[in-house]
Short mmCIF file of C-alpha atoms in Angstrom, two decimals:
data_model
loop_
_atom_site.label_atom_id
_atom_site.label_comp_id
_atom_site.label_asym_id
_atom_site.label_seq_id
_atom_site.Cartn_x
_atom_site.Cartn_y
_atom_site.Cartn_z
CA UNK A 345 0.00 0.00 0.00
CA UNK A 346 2.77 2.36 0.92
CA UNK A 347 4.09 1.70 -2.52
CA UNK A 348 1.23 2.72 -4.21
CA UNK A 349 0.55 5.34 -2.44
CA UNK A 350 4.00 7.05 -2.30
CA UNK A 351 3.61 10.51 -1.96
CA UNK A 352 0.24 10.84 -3.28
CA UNK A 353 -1.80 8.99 -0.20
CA UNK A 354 -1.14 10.23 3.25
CA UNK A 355 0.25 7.60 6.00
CA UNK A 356 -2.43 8.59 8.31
CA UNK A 357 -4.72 7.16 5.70
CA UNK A 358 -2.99 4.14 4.72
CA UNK A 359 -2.70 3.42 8.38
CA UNK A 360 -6.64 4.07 8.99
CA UNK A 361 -6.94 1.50 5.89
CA UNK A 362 -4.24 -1.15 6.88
CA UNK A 363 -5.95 -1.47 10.46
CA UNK A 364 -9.44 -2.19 8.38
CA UNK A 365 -8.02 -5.30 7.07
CA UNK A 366 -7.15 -6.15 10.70
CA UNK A 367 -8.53 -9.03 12.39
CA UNK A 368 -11.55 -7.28 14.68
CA UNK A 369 -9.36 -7.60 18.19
CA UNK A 370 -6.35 -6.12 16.73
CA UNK A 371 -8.36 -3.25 15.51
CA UNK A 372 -10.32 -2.06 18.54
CA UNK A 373 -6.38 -2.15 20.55
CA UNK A 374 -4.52 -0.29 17.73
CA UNK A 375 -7.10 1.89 16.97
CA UNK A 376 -6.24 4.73 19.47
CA UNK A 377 -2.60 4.59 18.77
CA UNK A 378 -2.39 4.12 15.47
CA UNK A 379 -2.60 7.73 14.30
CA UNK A 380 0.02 8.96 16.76
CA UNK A 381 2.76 6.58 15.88
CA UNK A 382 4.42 5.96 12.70
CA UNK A 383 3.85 2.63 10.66
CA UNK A 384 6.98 0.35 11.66
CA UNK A 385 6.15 0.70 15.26
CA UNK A 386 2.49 0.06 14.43
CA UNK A 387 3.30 -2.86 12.60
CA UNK A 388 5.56 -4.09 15.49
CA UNK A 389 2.78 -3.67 18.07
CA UNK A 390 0.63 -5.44 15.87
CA UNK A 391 2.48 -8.62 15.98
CA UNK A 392 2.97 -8.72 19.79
CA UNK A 393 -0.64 -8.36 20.30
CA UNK A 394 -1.62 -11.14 17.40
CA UNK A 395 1.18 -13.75 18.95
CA UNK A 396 -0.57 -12.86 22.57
CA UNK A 397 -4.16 -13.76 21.41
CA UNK A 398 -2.80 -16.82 19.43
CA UNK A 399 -1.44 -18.39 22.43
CA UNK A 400 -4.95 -17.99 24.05
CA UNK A 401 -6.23 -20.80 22.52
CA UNK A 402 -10.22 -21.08 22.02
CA UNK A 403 -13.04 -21.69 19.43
CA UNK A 404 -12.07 -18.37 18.46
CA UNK A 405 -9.66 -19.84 16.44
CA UNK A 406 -12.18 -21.07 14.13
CA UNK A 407 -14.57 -18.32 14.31
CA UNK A 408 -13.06 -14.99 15.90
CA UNK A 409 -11.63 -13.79 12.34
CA UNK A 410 -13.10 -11.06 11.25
CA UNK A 411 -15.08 -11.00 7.95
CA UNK A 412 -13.12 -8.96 6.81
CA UNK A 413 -9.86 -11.13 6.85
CA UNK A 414 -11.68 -13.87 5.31
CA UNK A 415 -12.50 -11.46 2.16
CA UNK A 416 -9.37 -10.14 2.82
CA UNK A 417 -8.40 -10.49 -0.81
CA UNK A 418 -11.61 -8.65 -1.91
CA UNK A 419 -11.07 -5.85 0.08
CA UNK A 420 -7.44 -5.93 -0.87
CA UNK A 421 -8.50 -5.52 -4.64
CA UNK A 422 -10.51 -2.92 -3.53
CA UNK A 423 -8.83 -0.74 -2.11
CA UNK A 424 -6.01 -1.18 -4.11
CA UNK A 425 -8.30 -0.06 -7.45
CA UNK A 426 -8.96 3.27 -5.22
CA UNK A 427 -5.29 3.98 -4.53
CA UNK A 428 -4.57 3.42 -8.18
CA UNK A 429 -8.08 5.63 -9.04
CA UNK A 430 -6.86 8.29 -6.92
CA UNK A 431 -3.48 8.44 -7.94
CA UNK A 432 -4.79 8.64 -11.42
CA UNK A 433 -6.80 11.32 -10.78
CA UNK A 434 -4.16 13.35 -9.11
CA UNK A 435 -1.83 12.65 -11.95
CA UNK A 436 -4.34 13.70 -14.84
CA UNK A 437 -4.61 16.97 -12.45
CA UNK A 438 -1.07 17.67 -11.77
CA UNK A 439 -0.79 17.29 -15.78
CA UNK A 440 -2.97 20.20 -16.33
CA UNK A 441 -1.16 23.75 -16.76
CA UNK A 442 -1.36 25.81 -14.02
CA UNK A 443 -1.60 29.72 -13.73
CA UNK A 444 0.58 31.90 -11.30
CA UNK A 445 -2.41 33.90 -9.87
CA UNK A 446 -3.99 29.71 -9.15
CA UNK A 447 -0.94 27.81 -8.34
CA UNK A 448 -1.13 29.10 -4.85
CA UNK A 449 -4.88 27.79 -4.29
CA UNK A 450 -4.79 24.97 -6.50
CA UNK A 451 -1.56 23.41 -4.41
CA UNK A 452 -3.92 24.19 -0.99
CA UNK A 453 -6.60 22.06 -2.55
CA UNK A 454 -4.53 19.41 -2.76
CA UNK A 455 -3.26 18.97 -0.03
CA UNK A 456 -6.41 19.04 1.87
CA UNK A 457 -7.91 16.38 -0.56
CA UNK A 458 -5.00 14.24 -0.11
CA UNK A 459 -6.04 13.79 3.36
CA UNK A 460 -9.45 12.80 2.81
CA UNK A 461 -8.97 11.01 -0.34
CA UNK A 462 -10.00 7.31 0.78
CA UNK A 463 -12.20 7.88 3.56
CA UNK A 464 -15.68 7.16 3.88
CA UNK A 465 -17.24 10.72 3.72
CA UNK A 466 -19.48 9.78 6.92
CA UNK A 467 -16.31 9.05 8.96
CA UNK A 468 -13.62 11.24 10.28
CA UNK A 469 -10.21 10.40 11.87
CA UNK A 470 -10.58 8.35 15.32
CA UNK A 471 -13.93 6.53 13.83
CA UNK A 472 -16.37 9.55 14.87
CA UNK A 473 -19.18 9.48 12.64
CA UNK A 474 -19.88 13.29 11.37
CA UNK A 475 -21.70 14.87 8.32
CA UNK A 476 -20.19 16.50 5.85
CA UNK A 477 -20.60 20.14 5.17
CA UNK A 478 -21.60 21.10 1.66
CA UNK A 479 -19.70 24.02 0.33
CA UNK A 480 -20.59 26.40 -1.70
CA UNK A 481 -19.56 26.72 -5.12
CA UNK A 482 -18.61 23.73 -7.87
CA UNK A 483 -19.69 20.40 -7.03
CA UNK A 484 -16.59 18.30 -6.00
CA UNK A 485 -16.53 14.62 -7.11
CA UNK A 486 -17.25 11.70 -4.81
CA UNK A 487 -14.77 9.71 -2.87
CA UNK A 488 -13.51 6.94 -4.38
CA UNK A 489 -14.54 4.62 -1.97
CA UNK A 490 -18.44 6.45 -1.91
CA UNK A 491 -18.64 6.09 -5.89
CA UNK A 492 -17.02 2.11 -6.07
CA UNK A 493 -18.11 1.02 -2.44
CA UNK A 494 -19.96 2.40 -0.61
CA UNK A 495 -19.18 1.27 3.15
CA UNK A 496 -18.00 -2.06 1.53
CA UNK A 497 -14.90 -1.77 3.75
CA UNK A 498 -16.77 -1.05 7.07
CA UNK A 499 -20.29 -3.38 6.71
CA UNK A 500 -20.73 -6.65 8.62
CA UNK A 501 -22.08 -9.24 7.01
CA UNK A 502 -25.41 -10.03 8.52
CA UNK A 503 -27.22 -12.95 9.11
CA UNK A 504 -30.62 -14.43 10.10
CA UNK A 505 -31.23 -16.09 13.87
CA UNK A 506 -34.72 -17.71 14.42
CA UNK A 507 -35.05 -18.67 18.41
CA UNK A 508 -36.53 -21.81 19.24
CA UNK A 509 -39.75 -21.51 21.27
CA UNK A 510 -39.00 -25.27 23.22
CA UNK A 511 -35.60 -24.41 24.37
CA UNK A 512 -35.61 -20.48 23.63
CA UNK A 513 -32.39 -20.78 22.01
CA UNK A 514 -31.49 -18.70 19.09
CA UNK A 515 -29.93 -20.72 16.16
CA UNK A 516 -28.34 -19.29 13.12
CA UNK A 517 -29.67 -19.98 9.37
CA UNK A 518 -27.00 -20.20 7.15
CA UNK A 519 -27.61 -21.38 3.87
CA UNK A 520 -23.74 -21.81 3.43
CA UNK A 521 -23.03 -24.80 6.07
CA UNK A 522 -23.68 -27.56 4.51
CA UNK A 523 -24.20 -29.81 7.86
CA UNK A 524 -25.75 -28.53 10.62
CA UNK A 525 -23.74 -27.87 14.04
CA UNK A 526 -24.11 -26.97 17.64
CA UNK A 527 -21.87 -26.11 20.63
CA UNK A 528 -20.20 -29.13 21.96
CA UNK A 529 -21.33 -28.28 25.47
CA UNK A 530 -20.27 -30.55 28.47
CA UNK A 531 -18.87 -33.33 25.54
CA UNK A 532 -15.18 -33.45 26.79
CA UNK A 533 -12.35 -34.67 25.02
CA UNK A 534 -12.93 -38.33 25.13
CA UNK A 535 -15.75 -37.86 22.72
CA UNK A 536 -13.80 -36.83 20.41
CA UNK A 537 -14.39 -38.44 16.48
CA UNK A 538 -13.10 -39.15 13.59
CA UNK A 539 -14.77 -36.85 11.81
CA UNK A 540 -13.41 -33.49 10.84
CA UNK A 541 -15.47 -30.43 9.64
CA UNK A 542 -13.84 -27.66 7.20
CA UNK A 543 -14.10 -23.92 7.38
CA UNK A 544 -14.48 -21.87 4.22
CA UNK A 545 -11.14 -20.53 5.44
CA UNK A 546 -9.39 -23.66 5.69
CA UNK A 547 -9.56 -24.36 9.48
CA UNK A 548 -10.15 -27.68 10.45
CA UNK A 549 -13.04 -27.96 13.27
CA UNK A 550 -13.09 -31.26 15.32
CA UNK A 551 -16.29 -32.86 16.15
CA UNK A 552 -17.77 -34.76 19.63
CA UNK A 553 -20.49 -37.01 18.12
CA UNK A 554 -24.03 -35.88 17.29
CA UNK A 555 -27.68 -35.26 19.14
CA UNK A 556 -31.27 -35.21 18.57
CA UNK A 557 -32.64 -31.78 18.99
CA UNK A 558 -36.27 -31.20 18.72
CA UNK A 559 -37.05 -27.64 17.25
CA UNK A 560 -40.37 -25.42 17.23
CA UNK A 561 -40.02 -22.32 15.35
CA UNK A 562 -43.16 -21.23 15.51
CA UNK A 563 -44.23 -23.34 12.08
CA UNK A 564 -47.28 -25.83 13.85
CA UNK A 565 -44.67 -28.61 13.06
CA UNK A 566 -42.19 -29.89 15.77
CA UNK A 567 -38.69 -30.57 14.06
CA UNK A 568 -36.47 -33.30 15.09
CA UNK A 569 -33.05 -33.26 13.74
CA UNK A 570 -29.51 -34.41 14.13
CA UNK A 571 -26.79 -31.48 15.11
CA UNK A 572 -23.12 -32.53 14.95
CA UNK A 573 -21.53 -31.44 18.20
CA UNK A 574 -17.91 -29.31 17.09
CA UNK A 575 -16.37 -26.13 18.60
CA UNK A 576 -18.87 -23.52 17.27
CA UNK A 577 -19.74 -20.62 19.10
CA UNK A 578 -23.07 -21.06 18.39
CA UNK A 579 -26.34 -23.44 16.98
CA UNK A 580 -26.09 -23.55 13.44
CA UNK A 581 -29.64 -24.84 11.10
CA UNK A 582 -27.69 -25.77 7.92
CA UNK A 583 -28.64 -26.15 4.64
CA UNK A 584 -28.80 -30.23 5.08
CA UNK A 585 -32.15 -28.94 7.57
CA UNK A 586 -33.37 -26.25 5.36
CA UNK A 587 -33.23 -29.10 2.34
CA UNK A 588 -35.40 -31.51 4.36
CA UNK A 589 -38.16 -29.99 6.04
CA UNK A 590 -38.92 -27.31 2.91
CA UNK A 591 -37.51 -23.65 4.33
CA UNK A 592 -36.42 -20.84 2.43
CA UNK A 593 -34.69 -17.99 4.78
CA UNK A 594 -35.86 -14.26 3.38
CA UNK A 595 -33.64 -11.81 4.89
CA UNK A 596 -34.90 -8.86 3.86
CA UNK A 597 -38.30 -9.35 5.87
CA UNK A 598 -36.15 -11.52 8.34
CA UNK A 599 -38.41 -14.50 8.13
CA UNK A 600 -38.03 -18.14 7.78
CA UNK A 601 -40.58 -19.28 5.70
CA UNK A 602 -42.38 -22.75 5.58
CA UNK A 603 -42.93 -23.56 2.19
CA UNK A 604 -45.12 -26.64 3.11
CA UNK A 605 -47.46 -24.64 5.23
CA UNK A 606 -47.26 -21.57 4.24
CA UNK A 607 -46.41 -20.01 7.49
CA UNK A 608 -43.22 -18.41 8.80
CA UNK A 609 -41.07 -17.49 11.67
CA UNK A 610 -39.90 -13.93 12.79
CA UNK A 611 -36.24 -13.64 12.86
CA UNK A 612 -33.75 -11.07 13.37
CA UNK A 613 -30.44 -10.17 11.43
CA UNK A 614 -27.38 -9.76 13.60
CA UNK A 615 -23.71 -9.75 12.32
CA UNK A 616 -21.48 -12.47 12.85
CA UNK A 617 -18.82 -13.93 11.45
CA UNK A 618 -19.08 -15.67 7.99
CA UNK A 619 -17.83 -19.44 8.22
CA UNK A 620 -19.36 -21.82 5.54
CA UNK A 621 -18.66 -25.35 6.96
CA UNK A 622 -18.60 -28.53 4.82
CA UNK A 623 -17.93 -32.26 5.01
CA UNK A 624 -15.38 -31.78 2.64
CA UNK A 625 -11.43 -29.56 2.76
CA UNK A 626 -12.42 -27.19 -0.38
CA UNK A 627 -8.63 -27.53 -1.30
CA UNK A 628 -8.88 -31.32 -2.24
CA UNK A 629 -8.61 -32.52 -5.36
CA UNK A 630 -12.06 -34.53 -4.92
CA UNK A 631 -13.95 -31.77 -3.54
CA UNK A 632 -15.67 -31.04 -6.66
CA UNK A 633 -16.86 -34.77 -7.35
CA UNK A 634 -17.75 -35.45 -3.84
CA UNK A 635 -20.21 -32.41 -4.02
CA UNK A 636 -21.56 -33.50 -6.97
CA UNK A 637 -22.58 -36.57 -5.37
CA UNK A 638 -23.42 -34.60 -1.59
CA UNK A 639 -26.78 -36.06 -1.24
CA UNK A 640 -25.58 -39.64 -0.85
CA UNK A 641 -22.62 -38.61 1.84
CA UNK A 642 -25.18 -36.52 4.02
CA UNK A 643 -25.36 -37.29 7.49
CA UNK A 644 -29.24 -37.56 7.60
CA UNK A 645 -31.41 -40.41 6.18
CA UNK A 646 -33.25 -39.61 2.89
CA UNK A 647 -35.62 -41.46 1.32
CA UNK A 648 -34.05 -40.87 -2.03
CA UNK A 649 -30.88 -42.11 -0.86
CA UNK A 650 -32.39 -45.47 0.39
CA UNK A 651 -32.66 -49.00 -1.39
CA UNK A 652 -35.78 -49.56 -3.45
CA UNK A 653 -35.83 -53.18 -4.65
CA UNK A 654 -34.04 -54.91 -1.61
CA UNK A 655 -36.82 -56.28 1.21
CA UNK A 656 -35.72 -57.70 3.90
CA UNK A 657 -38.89 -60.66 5.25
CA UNK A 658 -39.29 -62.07 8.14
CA UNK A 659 -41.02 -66.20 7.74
CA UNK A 660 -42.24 -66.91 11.29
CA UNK A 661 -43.17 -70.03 12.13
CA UNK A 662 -45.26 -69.93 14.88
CA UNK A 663 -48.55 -67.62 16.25
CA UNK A 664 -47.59 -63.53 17.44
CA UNK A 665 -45.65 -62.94 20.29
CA UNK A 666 -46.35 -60.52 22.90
CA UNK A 667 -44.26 -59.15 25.71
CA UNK A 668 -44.74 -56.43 28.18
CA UNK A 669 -43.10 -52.78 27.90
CA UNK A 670 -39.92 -52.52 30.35
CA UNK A 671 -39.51 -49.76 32.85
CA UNK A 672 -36.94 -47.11 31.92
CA UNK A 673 -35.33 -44.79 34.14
CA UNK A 674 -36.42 -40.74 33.30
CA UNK A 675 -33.18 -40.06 31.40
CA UNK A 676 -33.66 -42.86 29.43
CA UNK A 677 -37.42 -42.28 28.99
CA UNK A 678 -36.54 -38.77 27.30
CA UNK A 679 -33.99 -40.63 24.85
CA UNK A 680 -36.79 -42.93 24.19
CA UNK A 681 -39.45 -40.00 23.15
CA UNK A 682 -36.30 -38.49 21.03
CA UNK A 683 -35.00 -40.78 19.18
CA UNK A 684 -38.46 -42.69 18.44
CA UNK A 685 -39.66 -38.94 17.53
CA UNK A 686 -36.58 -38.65 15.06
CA UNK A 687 -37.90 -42.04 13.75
CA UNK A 688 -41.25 -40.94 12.78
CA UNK A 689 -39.95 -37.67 11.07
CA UNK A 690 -37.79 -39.43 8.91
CA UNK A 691 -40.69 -42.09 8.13
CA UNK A 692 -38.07 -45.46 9.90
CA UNK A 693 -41.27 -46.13 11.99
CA UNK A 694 -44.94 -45.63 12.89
CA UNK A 695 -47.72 -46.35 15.48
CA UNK A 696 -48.48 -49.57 15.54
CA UNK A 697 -52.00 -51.80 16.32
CA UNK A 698 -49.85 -55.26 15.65
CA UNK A 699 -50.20 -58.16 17.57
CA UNK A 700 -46.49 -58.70 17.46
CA UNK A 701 -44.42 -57.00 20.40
CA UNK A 702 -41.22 -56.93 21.56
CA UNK A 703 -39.19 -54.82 23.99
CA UNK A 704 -36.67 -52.12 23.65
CA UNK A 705 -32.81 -52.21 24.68
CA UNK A 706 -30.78 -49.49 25.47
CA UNK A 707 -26.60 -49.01 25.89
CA UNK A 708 -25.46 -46.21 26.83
CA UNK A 709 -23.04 -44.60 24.26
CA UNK A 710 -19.05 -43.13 24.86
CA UNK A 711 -21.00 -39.48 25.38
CA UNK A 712 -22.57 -38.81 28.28
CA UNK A 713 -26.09 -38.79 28.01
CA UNK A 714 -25.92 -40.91 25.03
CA UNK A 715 -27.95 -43.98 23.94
CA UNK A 716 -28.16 -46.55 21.45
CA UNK A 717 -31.78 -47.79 21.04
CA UNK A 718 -32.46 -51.04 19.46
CA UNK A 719 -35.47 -54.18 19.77
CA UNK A 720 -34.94 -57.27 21.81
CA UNK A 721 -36.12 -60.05 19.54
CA UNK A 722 -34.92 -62.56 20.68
CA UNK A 723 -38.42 -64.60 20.64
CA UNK A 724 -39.17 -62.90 17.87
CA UNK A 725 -35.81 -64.40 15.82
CA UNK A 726 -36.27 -67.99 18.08
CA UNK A 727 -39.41 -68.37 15.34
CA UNK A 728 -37.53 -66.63 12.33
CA UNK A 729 -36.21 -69.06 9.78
CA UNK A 730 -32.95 -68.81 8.60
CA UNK A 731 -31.26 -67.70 5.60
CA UNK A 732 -28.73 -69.22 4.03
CA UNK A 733 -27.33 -66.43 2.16
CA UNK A 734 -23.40 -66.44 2.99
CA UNK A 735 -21.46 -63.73 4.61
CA UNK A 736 -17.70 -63.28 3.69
CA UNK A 737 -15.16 -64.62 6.06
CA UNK A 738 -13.15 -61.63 7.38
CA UNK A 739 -9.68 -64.26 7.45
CA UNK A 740 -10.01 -64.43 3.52
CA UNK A 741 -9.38 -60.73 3.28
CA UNK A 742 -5.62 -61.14 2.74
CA UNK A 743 -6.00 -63.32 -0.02
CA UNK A 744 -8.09 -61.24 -1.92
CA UNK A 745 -5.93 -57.62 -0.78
CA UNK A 746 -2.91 -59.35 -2.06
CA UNK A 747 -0.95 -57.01 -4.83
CA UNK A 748 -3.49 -53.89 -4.19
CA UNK A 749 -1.82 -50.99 -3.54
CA UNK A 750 -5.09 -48.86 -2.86
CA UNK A 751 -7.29 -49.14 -0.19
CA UNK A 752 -10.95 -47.72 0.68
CA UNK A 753 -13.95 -48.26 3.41
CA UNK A 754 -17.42 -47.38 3.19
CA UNK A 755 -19.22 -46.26 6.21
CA UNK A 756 -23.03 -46.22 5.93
CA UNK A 757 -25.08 -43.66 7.38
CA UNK A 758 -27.76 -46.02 9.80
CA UNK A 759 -26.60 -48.64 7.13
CA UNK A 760 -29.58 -51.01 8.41
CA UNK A 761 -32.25 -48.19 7.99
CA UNK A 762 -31.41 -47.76 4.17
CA UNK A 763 -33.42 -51.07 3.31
CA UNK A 764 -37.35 -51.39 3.79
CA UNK A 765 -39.15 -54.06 5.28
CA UNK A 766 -41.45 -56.24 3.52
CA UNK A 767 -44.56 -55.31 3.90
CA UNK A 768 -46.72 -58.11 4.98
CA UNK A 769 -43.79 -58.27 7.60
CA UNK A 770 -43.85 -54.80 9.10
CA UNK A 771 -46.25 -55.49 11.81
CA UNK A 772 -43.49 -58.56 13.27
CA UNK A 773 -41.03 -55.70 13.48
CA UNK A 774 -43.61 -53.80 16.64
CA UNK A 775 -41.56 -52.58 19.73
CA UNK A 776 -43.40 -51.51 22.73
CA UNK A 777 -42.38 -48.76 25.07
CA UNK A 778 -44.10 -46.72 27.79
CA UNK A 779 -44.58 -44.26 24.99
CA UNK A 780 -46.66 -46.48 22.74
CA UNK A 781 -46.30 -49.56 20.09
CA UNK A 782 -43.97 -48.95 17.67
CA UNK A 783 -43.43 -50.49 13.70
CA UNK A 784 -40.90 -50.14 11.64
CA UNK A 785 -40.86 -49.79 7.99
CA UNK A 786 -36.66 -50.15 7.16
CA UNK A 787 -34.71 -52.55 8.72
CA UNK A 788 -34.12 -52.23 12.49
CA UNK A 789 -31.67 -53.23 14.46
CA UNK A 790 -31.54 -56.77 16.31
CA UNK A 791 -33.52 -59.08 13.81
CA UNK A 792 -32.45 -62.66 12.64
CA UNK A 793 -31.33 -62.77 9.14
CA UNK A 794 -30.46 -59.00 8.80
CA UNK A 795 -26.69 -59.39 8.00
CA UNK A 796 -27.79 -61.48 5.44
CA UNK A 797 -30.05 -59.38 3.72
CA UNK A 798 -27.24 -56.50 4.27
CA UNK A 799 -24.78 -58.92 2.26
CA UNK A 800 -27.18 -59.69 -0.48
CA UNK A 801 -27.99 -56.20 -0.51
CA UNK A 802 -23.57 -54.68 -0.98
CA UNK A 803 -23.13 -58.07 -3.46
CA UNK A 804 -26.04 -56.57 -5.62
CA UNK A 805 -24.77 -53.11 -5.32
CA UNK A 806 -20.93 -53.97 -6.03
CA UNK A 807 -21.11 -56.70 -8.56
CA UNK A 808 -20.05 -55.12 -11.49
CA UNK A 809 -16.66 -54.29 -9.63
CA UNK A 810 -13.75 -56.05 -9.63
CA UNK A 811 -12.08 -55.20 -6.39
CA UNK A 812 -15.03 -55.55 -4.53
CA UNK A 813 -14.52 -57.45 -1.20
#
């Protein structure tokens, strides 16, 4: 900047737009110094404070740049075209000829425009805001920066926050996070996961697992969905949510609108710091093909991303069995109503009037909290004939791996849930809880002969391949 500017651009200016590009911390300490010292000691200051807040390490390192760093090369091209406008302008002028009698006046002029050349014309020095004074005489020309744009280097990007009416939290809609995400909240370190979410500016954001969260916005329809725990300041409805249940955010009425009933939710905007998260590091060289193909690596069960021609049956040989619903303790009551609530929304299950029944189990998961929900049917699969379909021996693997020199897993998303029942055997599939009798249509958990259909089912899929396993 100081190169472009040379003699043409005042430092105090330069220094007023250098601090702009500043992360938002850095800004609010320099900003009362920075006019009364010159730029190396700025600069030098600058760097003590940055290594000070680095070594305070928080969330903030994923989310407490400012927007204006992450379009820092925007802004850059920016205001570099108004240095080079400016000093074009004051070249064309210095070109023209000048007159004795005006050569005193004209060189006044310019110095007091040099000044003022780049700043916003309803800011003065120190970040007062103050109104201009309109002289009399010729009309002067714009600012560079009012006539390109216009408090482009001094907005904050604004988003939409809805605030659920169950928990009265207030959760961000962002269109451009492509999962959605919440706080990781009393989740310590030893639920820590695999799985690693990407900022848009190339910050890697660790994950703790997942939870149900049901959500009222004020739409007459309860919403159940999955939020990935990570270190986010805040709840984050992503565009995997907005996708499923049908909602379209409108900022400039601040609403959240339904677009299967017709209703919507009162929002507010609020700035905050721009961070689209994905599944997927931008930078790879796959990033393009694996979005492309997003909807079948989502996190979240979708009908359209579930087998169609693979039924799993259940031949029984003997009349209905019935057993009694199990008492559950009150935390694991409320994981019950949750995660049998998530089942109905994405269509897994349904009330039930069969006069098959069999009881829940629960394990508690690594999280606290946590459970896994599944049937006990072990009557039920006592009376189940068997298939005969054969599973792979896992001590044949090195046989068949032997030469390859590339390797790949697949990890299903509620693998078991992805293929339907059969429907004259639905009603077998009942579990009863204190909240009701339960049926599934896909494949739950716990039933005889399921591993086989699974196997039948990746055979079918993978045929065609040669290095399948």
């Amino acid at each position: 900047m100081q190169a472009l500017g040379r003699e043409h651009v005042s430092d105090e200016t330069l220094m007023l737009l250098w601090v702009r590009l500043l992360p938002s911390e850095l800004a609010v300490l320099l900003n009362k110094s920075v006019i009364k010292v010159n730029a190396p000691q700025v600069v030098a200051k600058a760097d003590r404070l940055h290594e000070r807040l680095k070594s305070s390490k928080s969330y903030s390192q994923i989310f407490s740049l400012d927007s204006a760093q992450d379009s820092e090369s925007d802004v850059t091209v920016k205001i570099t075209n108004a240095v080079l406008a400016a000093i074009s302008a004051q070249t064309k002028s210095d070109q023209r000829p000048s007159h004795p009698k005006t050569k005193e006046r004209y060189n006044k002029s310019k110095s007091s425009n040099r000044c003022r050349l780049l700043l916003h014309p309803t800011l003065c020095m120190g970040g007062q805001i103050c109104t201009p004074r309109q002289r009399p005489g010729k009309l002067e020309y714009p600012d560079v920066c009012e006539a390109s744009a216009p408090g482009s280097l001094i907005s904050d990007s604004k988003r939409l926050f809805i605030k659920d009416l169950c928990s009265g939290s207030v959760y961000l809609i962002d269109t451009g996070v492509e999962i959605s995400v919440c706080p990781r909240g009393d989740a310590d370190d030893s639920a820590l996961t695999c799985m690693i979410l990407h900022a848009a500016n190339g910050t890697a954001i660790k994950t703790y697992g997942s939870c149900n969260i049901n959500l009222n916005f004020g739409l007459r329809r309860k919403m159940n969905w999955s939020f990935i725990r990570a270190d986010v300041p805040y709840s984050i409805f992503g565009a995997d949510a907005l996708v499923h249940f049908d909602l379209v955010p409108h900022l400039k009425c601040n609403r959240l609108i339904d677009n299967l009933t017709g209703l919507f939710a009162q929002g507010h905007l609020a700035p905050v710091t721009v961070h689209g998260i994905s599944l997927v590091d931008p930078s790879h060289p796959l990033a393009h093909i694996l979005r492309k193909h997003s909807q079948i690596f989502n996190s979240q069960a979708t009908p359209s991303a579930r087998a169609t021609k693979m039924l799993h049956y259940l031949p029984t040989t003997d009349d209905p069995i019935a057993q009694r619903a199990r008492r559950l303790t009150p935390e694991k009551l409320k994981a019950v109503r949750q995660q049998f609530a998530k089942w109905r929304e994405e269509g897994i299950c349904r009330p039930s009037d069969s006069p098959w029944s069999s009881p829940i189990h629960i394990v508690p998961k690594k999280t606290p909290g946590d459970f896994r929900i599944c049937g006990d049917y072990r009557k039920l699969n006592a009376v189940t004939k068997p298939n005969r379909y054969p599973v792979p021996n896992l001590h044949d693997f090195t046989s068949i791996l032997d030469g390859s020199k590339i390797f790949s897993t697949l990890d299903l998303y509620q693998a078991f849930h992805q293929i339907p029942m059969a429907p004259e055997d639905v009603p077998k599939t009942a579990l009863i809880t204190p909240i009701g009798l339960f049926e599934f249509l896909f494949m739950p958990f716990g039933l005889r002969n399921a591993s086989q259909t699974f196997q039948q089912y990746v055979n079918k899929a993978l045929w065609d391949l040669p290095f399948r396993f």
